[in-house]
Amino acid sequence: MSTTVIVAHNPPRRRQSKSEPPMMRIVLLGKSVSENSRVGNFLLERAVFDSEAPPDVVERIGGRLKDRHVTVINSPQLLQKHLSLRHITQAVRECVYLSDPGPHVIVLLLKHECSAEDQECVEKVLDCFSEQVYQHTMVLTTQNPTENNDILQKIIQKCCNRHFSLQGSSSPDDLLQTFEDIVQMNDGRHLDCAEASQCFKMKQQATESFSEGEKLNLVVCGSDGTLKSSISELILQQTDRSSAVDLHGRVISVVELPALFNTRLSEEEVMRQTLRCVSLCDPGVHVFLLIIPDASLTDEDKAEMEEIQSIFSSRIKKHIMILIMQNSEHQTAELNEETQSVIERFGGRHHFFGPTTQVSTLMENVEKMLEENSGEIFSTQLFLEDIWRKCEEMKKKIHSLETHLLSQGNEQKNWS
């Protein structure tokens, strides 16, 4: 499974004036893209969520209902039972980020045939938000019950007996009123995201206490989401226990960078995703692992590398290692001319990785790389400085072009 991707369809939050209607932020959690899309579209009264969207996309879409500004953060895969805790905590971070400063309502989209595994999954996800999360949570079902389900009833009871059954006769106003009741019960307060952040920090500190080594932040990047996920899982190994594990004497945290060359995302959204990934690696990224195949590069591979170099600038060279994926057990250390060119372009470091490769050998090369860099990291501040520099360069180019066009206009007037 690939990493979670943010798609924000409305502008960043700004300070609300007294004349504006109040804001309500709703997080919609489920395990079916089509069902989540149906509920989100029903609430916003327009077809804004794609029922065929990838399951790893977390979307934020806003609208206005009656006298309310409503923002829906849709995470259609977070209640799937097979997710590791690492995937859950990262997806919860996305929901918290997109609902800043915090959601007013969390909606659990569940089926009536709930199992004990479903209940365990719900509790695991909600515990990652906050201890007070149930005060802001409700259950929503979209099917007529065939019989009473004890597990579902237990979940509803834990959510202060809040349950909405979406039927053909239901209206968005009915559902909105249920949300209003939850907001009123909480005196208008949203879920405290600072508390959720503290929860993440405590989990991280608890994990780091198992190792005396320093934390090592890795970002896995490339165009192939399946390869990125498989490498992440191999590095972290026991990801069901923690979002970071002790390996080769260090506590290691792995973040998967979404594919940057994506026609569905605007340039602003791509930059937001990239900044988020760097920010998740506080205080910064030690090593970027760029995955490429041990074969001719596809157009997607080439476009992805162009985008990485454009966004991160030449400063990424000393922090990047090319990870060459080999499918065959009969591996070779020979490099084709195209791959050699890529390695040289990104600083000269590479490592072969295949079915028989040990993670420990990769980590030895990473350790050597860290020694060469004297522990230096690619920090969020460094990334922001690059963005600022690019913005200033763009302003100068625009100013130069405007001056040139103005000069041409004056010349034409003089000739006439």
GROMACS .gro file of C-alpha atoms in nm, residues 13-356:
model
  344
   13ARG     CA    1  -0.728   2.844   0.645
   14ARG     CA    2  -0.736   3.217   0.713
   15ARG     CA    3  -0.854   3.415   1.009
   16GLN     CA    4  -1.232   3.425   1.020
   17SER     CA    5  -1.397   3.766   1.047
   18LYS     CA    6  -1.696   3.828   1.268
   19SER     CA    7  -1.921   3.874   0.965
   20GLU     CA    8  -1.843   3.530   0.819
   21PRO     CA    9  -2.058   3.225   0.900
   22PRO     CA   10  -1.906   2.977   1.147
   23MET     CA   11  -1.684   2.696   1.023
   24MET     CA   12  -1.747   2.326   1.081
   25ARG     CA   13  -1.470   2.076   1.002
   26ILE     CA   14  -1.577   1.713   0.954
   27VAL     CA   15  -1.346   1.413   0.919
   28LEU     CA   16  -1.506   1.122   0.734
   29LEU     CA   17  -1.343   0.784   0.806
   30GLY     CA   18  -1.427   0.461   0.628
   31LYS     CA   19  -1.290   0.171   0.427
   32SER     CA   20  -1.473   0.207   0.095
   33VAL     CA   21  -1.394   0.483  -0.155
   34SER     CA   22  -1.738   0.458  -0.315
   35GLU     CA   23  -1.927   0.471   0.017
   36ASN     CA   24  -1.720   0.761   0.150
   37SER     CA   25  -1.765   0.950  -0.176
   38ARG     CA   26  -2.140   0.890  -0.163
   39VAL     CA   27  -2.169   1.029   0.191
   40GLY     CA   28  -1.939   1.326   0.120
   41ASN     CA   29  -2.131   1.417  -0.195
   42PHE     CA   30  -2.463   1.376  -0.012
   43LEU     CA   31  -2.353   1.614   0.262
   44LEU     CA   32  -2.212   1.881   0.030
   45GLU     CA   33  -2.503   1.836  -0.215
   46ARG     CA   34  -2.273   1.813  -0.517
   47ALA     CA   35  -2.055   1.552  -0.686
   48VAL     CA   36  -1.713   1.657  -0.559
   49PHE     CA   37  -1.565   1.328  -0.435
   50ASP     CA   38  -1.464   1.077  -0.703
   51SER     CA   39  -1.593   0.725  -0.635
   52GLU     CA   40  -1.300   0.586  -0.837
   53ALA     CA   41  -1.028   0.788  -0.666
   54PRO     CA   42  -0.723   0.599  -0.531
   55PRO     CA   43  -0.786   0.473  -0.175
   56ASP     CA   44  -0.467   0.635  -0.041
   57VAL     CA   45  -0.583   0.990  -0.118
   58VAL     CA   46  -0.704   1.209   0.169
   59GLU     CA   47  -0.913   1.492   0.027
   60ARG     CA   48  -1.035   1.817   0.179
   61ILE     CA   49  -1.327   1.990   0.011
   62GLY     CA   50  -1.526   2.284   0.141
   63GLY     CA   51  -1.874   2.418   0.080
   64ARG     CA   52  -2.149   2.624   0.236
   65LEU     CA   53  -2.466   2.474   0.382
   66LYS     CA   54  -2.728   2.707   0.523
   67ASP     CA   55  -2.540   2.945   0.754
   68ARG     CA   56  -2.234   2.721   0.788
   69HIS     CA   57  -1.902   2.687   0.609
   70VAL     CA   58  -1.847   2.309   0.602
   71THR     CA   59  -1.514   2.142   0.527
   72VAL     CA   60  -1.509   1.767   0.473
   73ILE     CA   61  -1.181   1.577   0.512
   74ASN     CA   62  -1.233   1.240   0.347
   75SER     CA   63  -1.009   0.943   0.439
   76PRO     CA   64  -1.174   0.643   0.271
   77GLN     CA   65  -0.918   0.377   0.367
   78LEU     CA   66  -0.836   0.444   0.730
   79LEU     CA   67  -1.076   0.184   0.878
   80GLN     CA   68  -0.939  -0.103   0.672
   81LYS     CA   69  -0.836  -0.384   0.906
   82HIS     CA   70  -0.506  -0.473   0.736
   83LEU     CA   71  -0.337  -0.135   0.796
   84SER     CA   72  -0.026  -0.123   1.010
   85LEU     CA   73   0.003   0.126   1.293
   86ARG     CA   74   0.260   0.318   1.091
   87HIS     CA   75   0.011   0.372   0.808
   88ILE     CA   76  -0.263   0.461   1.055
   89THR     CA   77  -0.058   0.721   1.243
   90GLN     CA   78   0.060   0.880   0.918
   91ALA     CA   79  -0.297   0.898   0.781
   92VAL     CA   80  -0.421   1.045   1.110
   93ARG     CA   81  -0.149   1.310   1.081
   94GLU     CA   82  -0.290   1.397   0.737
   95CYS     CA   83  -0.641   1.432   0.878
   96VAL     CA   84  -0.514   1.650   1.162
   97TYR     CA   85  -0.313   1.861   0.916
   98LEU     CA   86  -0.608   1.916   0.682
   99SER     CA   87  -0.852   1.993   0.965
  100ASP     CA   88  -0.621   2.243   1.137
  101PRO     CA   89  -0.669   2.355   1.412
  102GLY     CA   90  -0.889   2.048   1.469
  103PRO     CA   91  -1.207   1.869   1.357
  104HIS     CA   92  -1.545   1.941   1.515
  105VAL     CA   93  -1.693   1.605   1.415
  106ILE     CA   94  -1.545   1.267   1.325
  107VAL     CA   95  -1.777   1.034   1.133
  108LEU     CA   96  -1.723   0.658   1.135
  109LEU     CA   97  -1.877   0.509   0.821
  110LEU     CA   98  -1.953   0.150   0.927
  111LYS     CA   99  -2.153  -0.148   0.810
  112HIS     CA  100  -2.407  -0.321   1.036
  113GLU     CA  101  -2.212  -0.648   1.017
  114CYS     CA  102  -1.927  -0.531   1.242
  115SER     CA  103  -1.678  -0.782   1.379
  116ALA     CA  104  -1.449  -0.773   1.681
  117GLU     CA  105  -1.166  -0.693   1.435
  118ASP     CA  106  -1.363  -0.392   1.310
  119GLN     CA  107  -1.406  -0.269   1.667
  120GLU     CA  108  -1.035  -0.311   1.737
  121CYS     CA  109  -0.951  -0.119   1.419
  122VAL     CA  110  -1.187   0.168   1.509
  123GLU     CA  111  -1.038   0.196   1.858
  124LYS     CA  112  -0.682   0.187   1.723
  125VAL     CA  113  -0.756   0.469   1.477
  126LEU     CA  114  -0.947   0.690   1.721
  127ASP     CA  115  -0.686   0.644   1.994
  128CYS     CA  116  -0.434   0.804   1.756
  129PHE     CA  117  -0.644   1.122   1.748
  130SER     CA  118  -0.693   1.194   2.118
  131GLU     CA  119  -0.828   1.055   2.444
  132GLN     CA  120  -1.127   1.291   2.407
  133VAL     CA  121  -1.201   1.182   2.050
  134TYR     CA  122  -1.528   0.999   2.134
  135GLN     CA  123  -1.686   1.328   2.247
  136HIS     CA  124  -1.663   1.442   1.884
  137THR     CA  125  -1.738   1.110   1.712
  138MET     CA  126  -2.052   0.954   1.567
  139VAL     CA  127  -2.140   0.642   1.365
  140LEU     CA  128  -2.303   0.660   1.022
  141THR     CA  129  -2.448   0.359   0.840
  142THR     CA  130  -2.584   0.343   0.486
  143GLN     CA  131  -2.759   0.004   0.490
  144ASN     CA  132  -3.080  -0.122   0.644
  145PRO     CA  133  -2.991  -0.353   0.934
  146THR     CA  134  -3.074  -0.720   0.884
  147GLU     CA  135  -3.040  -0.784   1.256
  148ASN     CA  136  -2.897  -0.612   1.561
  149ASN     CA  137  -2.520  -0.627   1.582
  150ASP     CA  138  -2.376  -0.620   1.933
  151ILE     CA  139  -2.033  -0.494   1.817
  152LEU     CA  140  -2.186  -0.202   1.628
  153GLN     CA  141  -2.401  -0.115   1.929
  154LYS     CA  142  -2.093  -0.110   2.153
  155ILE     CA  143  -1.917   0.131   1.916
  156ILE     CA  144  -2.226   0.354   1.903
  157GLN     CA  145  -2.253   0.356   2.284
  158LYS     CA  146  -1.888   0.458   2.312
  159CYS     CA  147  -1.967   0.748   2.074
  160CYS     CA  148  -2.224   0.883   2.324
  161ASN     CA  149  -2.503   0.687   2.144
  162ARG     CA  150  -2.473   0.904   1.833
  163HIS     CA  151  -2.583   0.718   1.520
  164PHE     CA  152  -2.723   0.835   1.187
  165SER     CA  153  -2.876   0.592   0.940
  166LEU     CA  154  -2.855   0.732   0.588
  167GLN     CA  155  -3.171   0.625   0.405
  168GLY     CA  156  -3.338   0.726   0.081
  169SER     CA  157  -3.562   0.968   0.268
  170SER     CA  158  -3.272   1.134   0.454
  171SER     CA  159  -3.175   1.490   0.371
  172PRO     CA  160  -2.841   1.676   0.413
  173ASP     CA  161  -3.018   1.902   0.663
  174ASP     CA  162  -3.089   1.600   0.885
  175LEU     CA  163  -2.723   1.500   0.887
  176LEU     CA  164  -2.606   1.857   0.936
  177GLN     CA  165  -2.836   1.890   1.236
  178THR     CA  166  -2.674   1.583   1.390
  179PHE     CA  167  -2.336   1.752   1.347
  180GLU     CA  168  -2.474   2.072   1.500
  181ASP     CA  169  -2.587   1.875   1.806
  182ILE     CA  170  -2.234   1.737   1.851
  183VAL     CA  171  -2.080   2.083   1.820
  184GLN     CA  172  -2.331   2.224   2.067
  185MET     CA  173  -2.265   1.942   2.314
  186ASN     CA  174  -1.895   2.035   2.301
  187ASP     CA  175  -1.973   2.408   2.347
  188GLY     CA  176  -1.848   2.482   1.997
  189ARG     CA  177  -1.499   2.349   2.069
  190HIS     CA  178  -1.309   2.139   1.815
  191LEU     CA  179  -1.093   1.838   1.899
  192ASP     CA  180  -0.763   1.962   2.041
  193CYS     CA  181  -0.502   1.884   1.774
  194ALA     CA  182  -0.221   1.990   2.004
  195GLU     CA  183  -0.320   1.696   2.220
  196ALA     CA  184  -0.307   1.468   1.917
  197SER     CA  185   0.039   1.600   1.833
  198GLN     CA  186   0.144   1.530   2.191
  199CYS     CA  187   0.009   1.178   2.149
  200PHE     CA  188   0.230   1.127   1.843
  201LYS     CA  189   0.525   1.270   2.033
  202MET     CA  190   0.468   1.038   2.329
  203LYS     CA  191   0.445   0.736   2.099
  204GLN     CA  192   0.768   0.844   1.933
  205GLN     CA  193   0.946   0.898   2.264
  206ALA     CA  194   0.828   0.558   2.387
  207THR     CA  195   0.972   0.401   2.074
  208GLU     CA  196   1.300   0.589   2.098
  209SER     CA  197   1.346   0.470   2.456
  210PHE     CA  198   1.415   0.120   2.318
  211SER     CA  199   1.735   0.241   2.155
  212GLU     CA  200   2.026   0.450   2.264
  213GLY     CA  201   2.106   0.538   1.902
  214GLU     CA  202   2.004   0.865   1.742
  215LYS     CA  203   1.691   0.892   1.531
  216LEU     CA  204   1.745   0.850   1.158
  217ASN     CA  205   1.490   1.003   0.919
  218LEU     CA  206   1.459   0.846   0.573
  219VAL     CA  207   1.237   0.958   0.285
  220VAL     CA  208   1.161   0.699   0.018
  221CYS     CA  209   1.086   0.854  -0.321
  222GLY     CA  210   1.028   0.751  -0.682
  223SER     CA  211   0.746   0.706  -0.930
  224ASP     CA  212   0.643   0.351  -0.831
  225GLY     CA  213   0.423   0.354  -0.518
  226THR     CA  214   0.432  -0.026  -0.479
  227LEU     CA  215   0.813  -0.033  -0.476
  228LYS     CA  216   0.826   0.251  -0.223
  229SER     CA  217   0.591   0.071   0.013
  230SER     CA  218   0.776  -0.260  -0.013
  231ILE     CA  219   1.109  -0.092   0.063
  232SER     CA  220   0.957   0.097   0.357
  233GLU     CA  221   0.817  -0.225   0.501
  234LEU     CA  222   1.149  -0.405   0.460
  235ILE     CA  223   1.337  -0.128   0.637
  236LEU     CA  224   1.093  -0.093   0.922
  237GLN     CA  225   1.028  -0.469   0.943
  238GLN     CA  226   0.791  -0.480   1.243
  239THR     CA  227   0.575  -0.185   1.145
  240ASP     CA  228   0.265  -0.316   1.324
  241ARG     CA  229   0.427  -0.226   1.657
  242SER     CA  230   0.549   0.122   1.584
  243SER     CA  231   0.592   0.402   1.330
  244ALA     CA  232   0.968   0.380   1.388
  245VAL     CA  233   1.184   0.083   1.480
  246ASP     CA  234   1.533   0.021   1.613
  247LEU     CA  235   1.753  -0.109   1.332
  248HIS     CA  236   2.131  -0.127   1.308
  249GLY     CA  237   2.172   0.065   1.632
  250ARG     CA  238   1.938   0.350   1.541
  251VAL     CA  239   1.573   0.443   1.573
  252ILE     CA  240   1.458   0.477   1.213
  253SER     CA  241   1.161   0.670   1.082
  254VAL     CA  242   1.052   0.623   0.720
  255VAL     CA  243   0.825   0.858   0.524
  256GLU     CA  244   0.712   0.781   0.170
  257LEU     CA  245   0.710   1.084  -0.059
  258PRO     CA  246   0.407   1.073  -0.293
  259ALA     CA  247   0.482   1.075  -0.664
  260LEU     CA  248   0.544   1.441  -0.750
  261PHE     CA  249   0.484   1.405  -1.123
  262ASN     CA  250   0.106   1.378  -1.099
  263THR     CA  251  -0.128   1.547  -1.345
  264ARG     CA  252  -0.414   1.540  -1.091
  265LEU     CA  253  -0.233   1.776  -0.853
  266SER     CA  254  -0.158   2.143  -0.897
  267GLU     CA  255   0.192   2.279  -0.845
  268GLU     CA  256   0.080   2.430  -0.513
  269GLU     CA  257  -0.051   2.095  -0.390
  270VAL     CA  258   0.270   1.917  -0.493
  271MET     CA  259   0.474   2.171  -0.294
  272ARG     CA  260   0.241   2.129   0.004
  273GLN     CA  261   0.285   1.751   0.001
  274THR     CA  262   0.662   1.783  -0.028
  275LEU     CA  263   0.684   2.031   0.259
  276ARG     CA  264   0.464   1.803   0.470
  277CYS     CA  265   0.696   1.505   0.415
  278VAL     CA  266   1.002   1.708   0.512
  279SER     CA  267   0.816   1.847   0.815
  280LEU     CA  268   0.724   1.493   0.930
  281CYS     CA  269   1.099   1.421   0.948
  282ASP     CA  270   1.163   1.679   1.221
  283PRO     CA  271   1.427   1.818   1.249
  284GLY     CA  272   1.505   1.712   0.893
  285VAL     CA  273   1.579   1.436   0.641
  286HIS     CA  274   1.907   1.246   0.676
  287VAL     CA  275   1.877   1.042   0.355
  288PHE     CA  276   1.649   1.040   0.051
  289LEU     CA  277   1.626   0.693  -0.107
  290LEU     CA  278   1.538   0.738  -0.475
  291ILE     CA  279   1.415   0.406  -0.618
  292ILE     CA  280   1.474   0.326  -0.985
  293PRO     CA  281   1.450  -0.006  -1.175
  294ASP     CA  282   1.755  -0.197  -1.297
  295ALA     CA  283   1.632  -0.150  -1.652
  296SER     CA  284   1.554   0.124  -1.900
  297LEU     CA  285   1.386   0.415  -1.727
  298THR     CA  286   1.023   0.484  -1.813
  299ASP     CA  287   0.891   0.829  -1.899
  300GLU     CA  288   0.736   0.838  -1.550
  301ASP     CA  289   1.073   0.763  -1.389
  302LYS     CA  290   1.242   1.040  -1.584
  303ALA     CA  291   0.965   1.292  -1.516
  304GLU     CA  292   0.971   1.208  -1.144
  305MET     CA  293   1.348   1.267  -1.122
  306GLU     CA  294   1.314   1.599  -1.304
  307GLU     CA  295   1.046   1.704  -1.055
  308ILE     CA  296   1.257   1.599  -0.754
  309GLN     CA  297   1.559   1.793  -0.878
  310SER     CA  298   1.344   2.096  -0.960
  311ILE     CA  299   1.172   2.105  -0.620
  312PHE     CA  300   1.464   2.018  -0.393
  313SER     CA  301   1.740   2.191  -0.596
  314SER     CA  302   2.104   2.081  -0.609
  315ARG     CA  303   2.125   2.080  -0.228
  316ILE     CA  304   1.962   1.737  -0.221
  317LYS     CA  305   2.266   1.576  -0.389
  318LYS     CA  306   2.460   1.521  -0.067
  319HIS     CA  307   2.152   1.364   0.097
  320ILE     CA  308   2.033   1.129  -0.178
  321MET     CA  309   2.112   0.765  -0.253
  322ILE     CA  310   1.993   0.588  -0.567
  323LEU     CA  311   1.837   0.252  -0.480
  324ILE     CA  312   1.849   0.023  -0.785
  325MET     CA  313   1.582  -0.247  -0.768
  326GLN     CA  314   1.678  -0.588  -0.905
  327ASN     CA  315   1.406  -0.849  -0.956
  328SER     CA  316   1.631  -1.147  -1.026
  329GLU     CA  317   1.812  -1.341  -0.758
  330HIS     CA  318   2.114  -1.346  -0.993
  331GLN     CA  319   2.214  -0.989  -0.929
  332THR     CA  320   2.491  -0.802  -1.103
  333ALA     CA  321   2.681  -0.489  -1.008
  334GLU     CA  322   2.701  -0.372  -1.369
  335LEU     CA  323   2.539  -0.039  -1.453
  336ASN     CA  324   2.396   0.060  -1.786
  337GLU     CA  325   2.487   0.399  -1.927
  338GLU     CA  326   2.150   0.557  -1.843
  339THR     CA  327   2.166   0.445  -1.480
  340GLN     CA  328   2.525   0.569  -1.447
  341SER     CA  329   2.411   0.909  -1.571
  342VAL     CA  330   2.133   0.923  -1.310
  343ILE     CA  331   2.373   0.830  -1.029
  344GLU     CA  332   2.623   1.097  -1.130
  345ARG     CA  333   2.345   1.352  -1.162
  346PHE     CA  334   2.231   1.291  -0.803
  347GLY     CA  335   2.566   1.288  -0.625
  348GLY     CA  336   2.724   0.952  -0.710
  349ARG     CA  337   2.583   0.723  -0.436
  350HIS     CA  338   2.395   0.406  -0.519
  351HIS     CA  339   2.298   0.068  -0.376
  352PHE     CA  340   2.161  -0.245  -0.541
  353PHE     CA  341   1.856  -0.397  -0.376
  354GLY     CA  342   1.701  -0.731  -0.467
  355PRO     CA  343   1.533  -1.046  -0.325
  356THR     CA  344   1.851  -1.165  -0.151
   0.00000   0.00000   0.00000
